[in-house]
Coordinates of N, CA and C in Angstrom, one line a residue:
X1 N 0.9 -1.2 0.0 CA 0.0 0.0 0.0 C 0.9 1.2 0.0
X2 N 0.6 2.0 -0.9 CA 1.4 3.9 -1.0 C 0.6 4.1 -0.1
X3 N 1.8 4.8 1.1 CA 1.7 5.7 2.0 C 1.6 7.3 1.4
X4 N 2.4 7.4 0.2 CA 1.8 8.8 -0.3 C 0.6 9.1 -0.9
X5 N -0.3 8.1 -0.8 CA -1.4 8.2 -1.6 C -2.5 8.8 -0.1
X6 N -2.3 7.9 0.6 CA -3.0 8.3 2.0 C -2.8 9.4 2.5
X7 N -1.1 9.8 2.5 CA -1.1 11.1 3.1 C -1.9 12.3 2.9
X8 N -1.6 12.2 1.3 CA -2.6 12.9 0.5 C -4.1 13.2 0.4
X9 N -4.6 11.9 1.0 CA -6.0 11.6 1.2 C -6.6 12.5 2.6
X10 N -5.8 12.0 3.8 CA -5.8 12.4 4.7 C -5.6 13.7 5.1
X11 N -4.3 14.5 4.6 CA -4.6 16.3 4.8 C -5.2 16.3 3.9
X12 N -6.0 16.5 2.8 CA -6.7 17.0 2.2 C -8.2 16.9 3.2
X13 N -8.6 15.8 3.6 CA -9.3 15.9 4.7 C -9.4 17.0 6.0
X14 N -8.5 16.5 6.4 CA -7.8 17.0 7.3 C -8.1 18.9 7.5
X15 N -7.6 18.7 6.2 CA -7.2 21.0 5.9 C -9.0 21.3 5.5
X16 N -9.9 20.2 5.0 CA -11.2 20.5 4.9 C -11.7 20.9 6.2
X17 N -11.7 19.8 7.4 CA -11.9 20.2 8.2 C -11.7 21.3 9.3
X18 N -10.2 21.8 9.3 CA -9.8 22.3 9.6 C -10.2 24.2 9.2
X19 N -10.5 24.3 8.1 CA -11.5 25.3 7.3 C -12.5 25.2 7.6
X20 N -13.2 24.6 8.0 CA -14.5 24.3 8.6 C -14.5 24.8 10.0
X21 N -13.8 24.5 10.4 CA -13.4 25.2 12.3 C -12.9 26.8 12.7
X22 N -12.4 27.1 11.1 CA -11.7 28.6 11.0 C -12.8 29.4 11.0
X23 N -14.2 29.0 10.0 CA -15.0 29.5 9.3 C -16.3 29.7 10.5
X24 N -16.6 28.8 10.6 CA -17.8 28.6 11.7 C -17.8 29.1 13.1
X25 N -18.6 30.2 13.4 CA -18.5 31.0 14.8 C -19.4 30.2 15.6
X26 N -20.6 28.9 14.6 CA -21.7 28.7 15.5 C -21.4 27.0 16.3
X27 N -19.9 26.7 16.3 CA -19.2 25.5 16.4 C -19.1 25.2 18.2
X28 N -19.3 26.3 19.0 CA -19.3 26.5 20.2 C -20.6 26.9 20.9
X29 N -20.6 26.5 21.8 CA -22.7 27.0 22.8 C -22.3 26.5 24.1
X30 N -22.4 27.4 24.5 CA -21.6 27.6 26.4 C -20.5 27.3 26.2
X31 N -20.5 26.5 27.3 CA -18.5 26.4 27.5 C -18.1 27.2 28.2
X32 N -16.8 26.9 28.6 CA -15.8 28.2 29.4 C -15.5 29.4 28.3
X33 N -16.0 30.6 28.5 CA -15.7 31.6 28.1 C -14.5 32.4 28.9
X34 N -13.3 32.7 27.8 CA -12.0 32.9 28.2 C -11.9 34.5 28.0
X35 N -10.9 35.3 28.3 CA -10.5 36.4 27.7 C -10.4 36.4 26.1
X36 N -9.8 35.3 26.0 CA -9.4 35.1 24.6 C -10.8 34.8 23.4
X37 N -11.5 34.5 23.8 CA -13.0 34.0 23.1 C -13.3 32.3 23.8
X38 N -14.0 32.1 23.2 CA -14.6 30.2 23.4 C -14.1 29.7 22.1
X39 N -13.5 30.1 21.3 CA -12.9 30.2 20.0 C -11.7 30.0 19.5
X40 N -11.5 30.8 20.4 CA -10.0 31.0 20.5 C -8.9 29.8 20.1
X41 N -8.8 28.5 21.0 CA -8.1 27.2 20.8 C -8.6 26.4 20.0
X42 N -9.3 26.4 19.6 CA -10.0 25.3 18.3 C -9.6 26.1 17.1
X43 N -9.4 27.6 16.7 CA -8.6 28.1 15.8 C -7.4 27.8 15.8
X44 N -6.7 28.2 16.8 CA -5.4 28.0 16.8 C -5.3 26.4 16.4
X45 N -5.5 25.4 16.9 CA -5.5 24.0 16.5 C -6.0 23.8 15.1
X46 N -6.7 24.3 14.7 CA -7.0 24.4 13.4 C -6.1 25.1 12.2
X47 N -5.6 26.1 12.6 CA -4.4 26.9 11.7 C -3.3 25.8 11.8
X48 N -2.9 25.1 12.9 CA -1.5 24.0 13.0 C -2.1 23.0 12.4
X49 N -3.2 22.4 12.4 CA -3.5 21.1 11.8 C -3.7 21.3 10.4
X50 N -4.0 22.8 9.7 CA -3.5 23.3 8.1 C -2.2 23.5 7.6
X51 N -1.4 23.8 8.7 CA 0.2 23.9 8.4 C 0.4 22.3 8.3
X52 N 0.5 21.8 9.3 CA 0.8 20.3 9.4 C 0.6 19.7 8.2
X53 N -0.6 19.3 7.9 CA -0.9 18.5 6.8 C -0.5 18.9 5.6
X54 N -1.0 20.6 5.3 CA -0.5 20.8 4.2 C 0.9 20.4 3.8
X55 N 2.2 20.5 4.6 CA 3.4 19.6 4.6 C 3.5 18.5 4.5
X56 N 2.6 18.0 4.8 CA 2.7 16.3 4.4 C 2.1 16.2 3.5
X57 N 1.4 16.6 3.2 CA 0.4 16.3 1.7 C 1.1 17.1 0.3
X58 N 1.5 17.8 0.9 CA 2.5 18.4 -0.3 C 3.8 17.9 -0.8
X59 N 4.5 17.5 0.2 CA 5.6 16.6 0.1 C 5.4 15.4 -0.4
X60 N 4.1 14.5 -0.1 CA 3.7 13.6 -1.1 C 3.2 13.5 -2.0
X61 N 2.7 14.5 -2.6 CA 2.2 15.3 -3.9 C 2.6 14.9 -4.8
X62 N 4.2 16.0 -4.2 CA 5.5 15.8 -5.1 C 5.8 15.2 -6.0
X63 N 6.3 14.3 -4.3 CA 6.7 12.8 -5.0 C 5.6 12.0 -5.9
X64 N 4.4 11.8 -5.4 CA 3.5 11.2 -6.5 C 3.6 11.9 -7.7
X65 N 3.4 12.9 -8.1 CA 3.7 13.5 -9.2 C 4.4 13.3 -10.4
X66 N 6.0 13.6 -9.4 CA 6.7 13.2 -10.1 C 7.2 12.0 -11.0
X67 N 6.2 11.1 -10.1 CA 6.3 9.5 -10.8 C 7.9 8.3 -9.9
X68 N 8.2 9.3 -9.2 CA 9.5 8.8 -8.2 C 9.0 7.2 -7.6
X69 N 9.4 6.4 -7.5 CA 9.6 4.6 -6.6 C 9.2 5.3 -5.6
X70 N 8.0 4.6 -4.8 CA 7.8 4.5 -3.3 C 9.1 3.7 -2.7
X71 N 9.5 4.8 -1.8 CA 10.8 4.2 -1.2 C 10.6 3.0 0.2
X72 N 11.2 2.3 1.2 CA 10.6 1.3 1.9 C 10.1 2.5 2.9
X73 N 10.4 3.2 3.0 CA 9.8 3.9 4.3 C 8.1 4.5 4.0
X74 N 7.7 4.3 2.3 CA 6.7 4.4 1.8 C 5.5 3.7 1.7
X75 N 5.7 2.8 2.1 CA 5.5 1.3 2.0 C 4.9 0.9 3.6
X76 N 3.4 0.8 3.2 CA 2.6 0.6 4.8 C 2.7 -1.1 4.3
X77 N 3.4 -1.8 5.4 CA 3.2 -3.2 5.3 C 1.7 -3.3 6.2
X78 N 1.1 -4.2 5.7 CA -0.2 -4.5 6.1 C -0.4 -5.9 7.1
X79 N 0.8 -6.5 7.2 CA 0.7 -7.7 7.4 C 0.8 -7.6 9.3
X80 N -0.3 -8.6 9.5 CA -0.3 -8.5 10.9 C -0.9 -7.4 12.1
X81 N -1.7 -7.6 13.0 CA -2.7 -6.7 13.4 C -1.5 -6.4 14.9
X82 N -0.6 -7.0 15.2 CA 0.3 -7.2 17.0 C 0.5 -5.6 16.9
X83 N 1.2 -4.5 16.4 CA 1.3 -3.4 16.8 C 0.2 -2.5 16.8
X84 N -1.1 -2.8 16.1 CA -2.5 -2.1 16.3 C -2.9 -2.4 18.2
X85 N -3.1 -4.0 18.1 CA -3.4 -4.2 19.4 C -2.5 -3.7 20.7
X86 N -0.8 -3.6 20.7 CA -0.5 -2.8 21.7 C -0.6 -1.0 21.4
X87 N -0.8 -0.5 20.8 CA -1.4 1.0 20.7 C -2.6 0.7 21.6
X88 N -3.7 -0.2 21.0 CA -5.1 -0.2 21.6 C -4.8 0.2 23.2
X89 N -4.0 -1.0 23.6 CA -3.6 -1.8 24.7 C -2.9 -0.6 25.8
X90 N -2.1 0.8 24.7 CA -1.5 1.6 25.8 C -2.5 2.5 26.0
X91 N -3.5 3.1 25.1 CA -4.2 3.4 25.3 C -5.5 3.5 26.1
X92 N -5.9 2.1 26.0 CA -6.7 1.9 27.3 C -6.2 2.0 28.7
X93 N -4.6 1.8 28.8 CA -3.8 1.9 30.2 C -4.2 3.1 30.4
X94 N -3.7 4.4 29.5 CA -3.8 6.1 29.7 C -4.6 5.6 30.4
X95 N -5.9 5.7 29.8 CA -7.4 5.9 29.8 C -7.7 5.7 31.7
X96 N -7.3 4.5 31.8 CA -7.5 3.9 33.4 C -6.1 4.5 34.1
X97 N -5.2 5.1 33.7 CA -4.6 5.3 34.7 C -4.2 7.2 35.4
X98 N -4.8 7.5 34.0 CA -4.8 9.5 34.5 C -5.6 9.5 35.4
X99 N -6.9 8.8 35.9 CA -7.5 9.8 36.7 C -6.6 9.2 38.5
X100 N -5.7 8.9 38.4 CA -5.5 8.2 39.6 C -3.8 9.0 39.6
X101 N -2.9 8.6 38.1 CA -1.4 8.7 38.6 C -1.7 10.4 37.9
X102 N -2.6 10.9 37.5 CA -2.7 12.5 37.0 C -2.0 12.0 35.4
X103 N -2.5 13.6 34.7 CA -2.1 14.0 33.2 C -0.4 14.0 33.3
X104 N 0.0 14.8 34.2 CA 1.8 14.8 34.2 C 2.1 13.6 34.3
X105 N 2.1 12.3 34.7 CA 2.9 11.2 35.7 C 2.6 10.7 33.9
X106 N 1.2 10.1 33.5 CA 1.1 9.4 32.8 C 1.3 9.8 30.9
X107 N 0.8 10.9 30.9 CA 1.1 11.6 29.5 C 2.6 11.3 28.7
X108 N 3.7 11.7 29.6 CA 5.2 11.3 29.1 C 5.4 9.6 28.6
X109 N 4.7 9.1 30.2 CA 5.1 7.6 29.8 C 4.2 7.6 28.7
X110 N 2.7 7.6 28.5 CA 2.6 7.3 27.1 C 3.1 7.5 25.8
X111 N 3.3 9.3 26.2 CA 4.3 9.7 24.9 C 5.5 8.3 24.0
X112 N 6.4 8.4 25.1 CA 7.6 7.8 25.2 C 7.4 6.6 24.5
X113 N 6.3 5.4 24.8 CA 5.9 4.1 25.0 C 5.1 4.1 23.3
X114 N 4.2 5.5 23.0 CA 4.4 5.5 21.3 C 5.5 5.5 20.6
X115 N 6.2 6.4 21.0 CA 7.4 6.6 20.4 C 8.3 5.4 19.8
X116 N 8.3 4.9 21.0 CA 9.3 3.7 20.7 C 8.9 2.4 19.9
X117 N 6.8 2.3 20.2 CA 6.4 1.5 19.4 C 6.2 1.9 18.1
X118 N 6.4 3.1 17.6 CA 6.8 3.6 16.0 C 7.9 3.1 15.5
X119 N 9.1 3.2 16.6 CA 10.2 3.0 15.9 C 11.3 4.4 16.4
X120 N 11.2 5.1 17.3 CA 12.0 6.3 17.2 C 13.1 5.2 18.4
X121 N 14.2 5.7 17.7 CA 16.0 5.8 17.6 C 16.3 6.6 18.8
X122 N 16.5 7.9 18.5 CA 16.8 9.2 19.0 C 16.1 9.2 20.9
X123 N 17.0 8.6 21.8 CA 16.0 9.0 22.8 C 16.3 9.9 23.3
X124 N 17.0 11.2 23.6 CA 17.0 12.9 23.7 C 15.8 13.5 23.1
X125 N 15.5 13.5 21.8 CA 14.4 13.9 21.5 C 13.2 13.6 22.2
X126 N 13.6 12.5 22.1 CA 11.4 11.5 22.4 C 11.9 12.2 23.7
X127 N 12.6 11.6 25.1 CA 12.2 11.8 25.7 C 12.2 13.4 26.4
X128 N 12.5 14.5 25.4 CA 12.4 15.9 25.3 C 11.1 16.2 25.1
X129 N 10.5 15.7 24.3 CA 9.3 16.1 23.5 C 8.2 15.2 24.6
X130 N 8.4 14.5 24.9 CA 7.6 13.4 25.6 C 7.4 14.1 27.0
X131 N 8.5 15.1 27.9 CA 8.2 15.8 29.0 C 7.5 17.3 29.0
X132 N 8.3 17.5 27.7 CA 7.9 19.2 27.7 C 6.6 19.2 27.4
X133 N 6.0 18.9 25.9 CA 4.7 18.8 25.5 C 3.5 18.8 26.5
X134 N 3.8 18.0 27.6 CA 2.4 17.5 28.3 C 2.9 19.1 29.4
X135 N 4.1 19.0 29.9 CA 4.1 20.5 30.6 C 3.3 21.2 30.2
X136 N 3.7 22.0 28.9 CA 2.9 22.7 28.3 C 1.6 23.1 28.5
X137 N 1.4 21.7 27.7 CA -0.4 21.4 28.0 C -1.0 21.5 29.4
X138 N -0.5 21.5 30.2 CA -1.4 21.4 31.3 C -1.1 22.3 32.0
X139 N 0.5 23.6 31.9 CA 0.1 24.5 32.4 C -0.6 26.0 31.6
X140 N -1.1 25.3 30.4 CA -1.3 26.1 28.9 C -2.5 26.2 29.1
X141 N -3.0 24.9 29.6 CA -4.6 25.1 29.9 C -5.4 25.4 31.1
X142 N -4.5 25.2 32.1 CA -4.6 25.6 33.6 C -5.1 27.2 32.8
X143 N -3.4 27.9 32.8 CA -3.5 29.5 33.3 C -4.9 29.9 32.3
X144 N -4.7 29.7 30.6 CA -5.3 30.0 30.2 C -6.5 29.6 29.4
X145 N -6.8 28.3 29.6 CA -8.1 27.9 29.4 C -8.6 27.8 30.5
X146 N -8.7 27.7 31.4 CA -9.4 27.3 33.5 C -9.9 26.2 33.0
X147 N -8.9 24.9 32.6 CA -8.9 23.7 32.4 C -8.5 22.9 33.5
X148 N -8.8 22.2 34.4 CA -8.0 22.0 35.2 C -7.5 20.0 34.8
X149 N -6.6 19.9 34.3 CA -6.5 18.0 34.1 C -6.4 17.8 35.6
X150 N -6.4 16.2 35.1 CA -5.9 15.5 36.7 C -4.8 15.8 36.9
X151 N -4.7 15.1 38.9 CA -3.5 15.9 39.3 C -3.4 13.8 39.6
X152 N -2.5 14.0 40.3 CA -2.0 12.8 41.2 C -3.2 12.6 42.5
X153 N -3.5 11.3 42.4 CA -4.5 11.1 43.7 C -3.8 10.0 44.5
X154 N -3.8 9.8 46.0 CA -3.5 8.4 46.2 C -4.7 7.7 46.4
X155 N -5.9 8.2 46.5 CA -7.1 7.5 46.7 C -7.6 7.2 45.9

């Protein structure tokens, strides 16, 4: 299976939706109303999820275009369902284990625990990206969304 065919399928998707979220004021009805609007973050996520894709879909364009050999890294092997089911499998762990070890304790280790089940090499990075990111997020939505995630419980 071409992975650049997907890509392509997918932001194209992707950036439709994404336009659909820029455009539409009537996408929101109550909610936490911020300084910033009720708007506000679902735009911003929506402007990165049109940058994003459009780089991948463009970059696979390209290459389809150009008529270039899907290279092996292009190439979704299909054979075998064992790394679907441990994604499932970490996923349902998150799921049961944020409301007890909190969003900080558990977020990195899942990060990480993707990461590695993709295939990433580089552990500086992952586990850079795997601590800072969820920081972010949860003091990004604390101050400025009045989001509050889980904290750590012993009970």
């Amino acid at each position: 299976m071409d992975r650049r065919k997907i890509d392509v399928g997918l932001s194209t998707f992707l950036i439709i939706i994404a336009v659909i979220i820029l455009t539409n004021d009537n996408l929101v009805e109550g909610g936490a109303e911020t300084d910033l609007g009720s708007m506000f973050l679902p735009r911003i996520v929506a402007g990165l999820i049109i940058a994003f894709a459009a780089t991948i879909g463009i970059q696979s364009l390209k290459s389809l275009l150009s008529g270039a050999k899907a290279e092996g890294s292009e190439e979704i092997i299909t054979d075998g369902f064992g790394g679907i089911f441990v994604y499932i499998g970490i996923f349902v762990g998150y799921w049961l284990a944020v409301p007890h070890l909190g969003f900080l304790i558990t977020t990195p280790i899942v990060m990480l625990a993707i990461a590695i089940l993709l295939g990433g090499r580089n552990w500086v990075p992952m586990i850079t990206i795997s601590v800072i990111t969820p920081v972010l997020i949860f003091y990004g939505s604390r101050e400025f969304l009045r989001v509050f995630l889980p904290t750590w419980t012993l009970t």
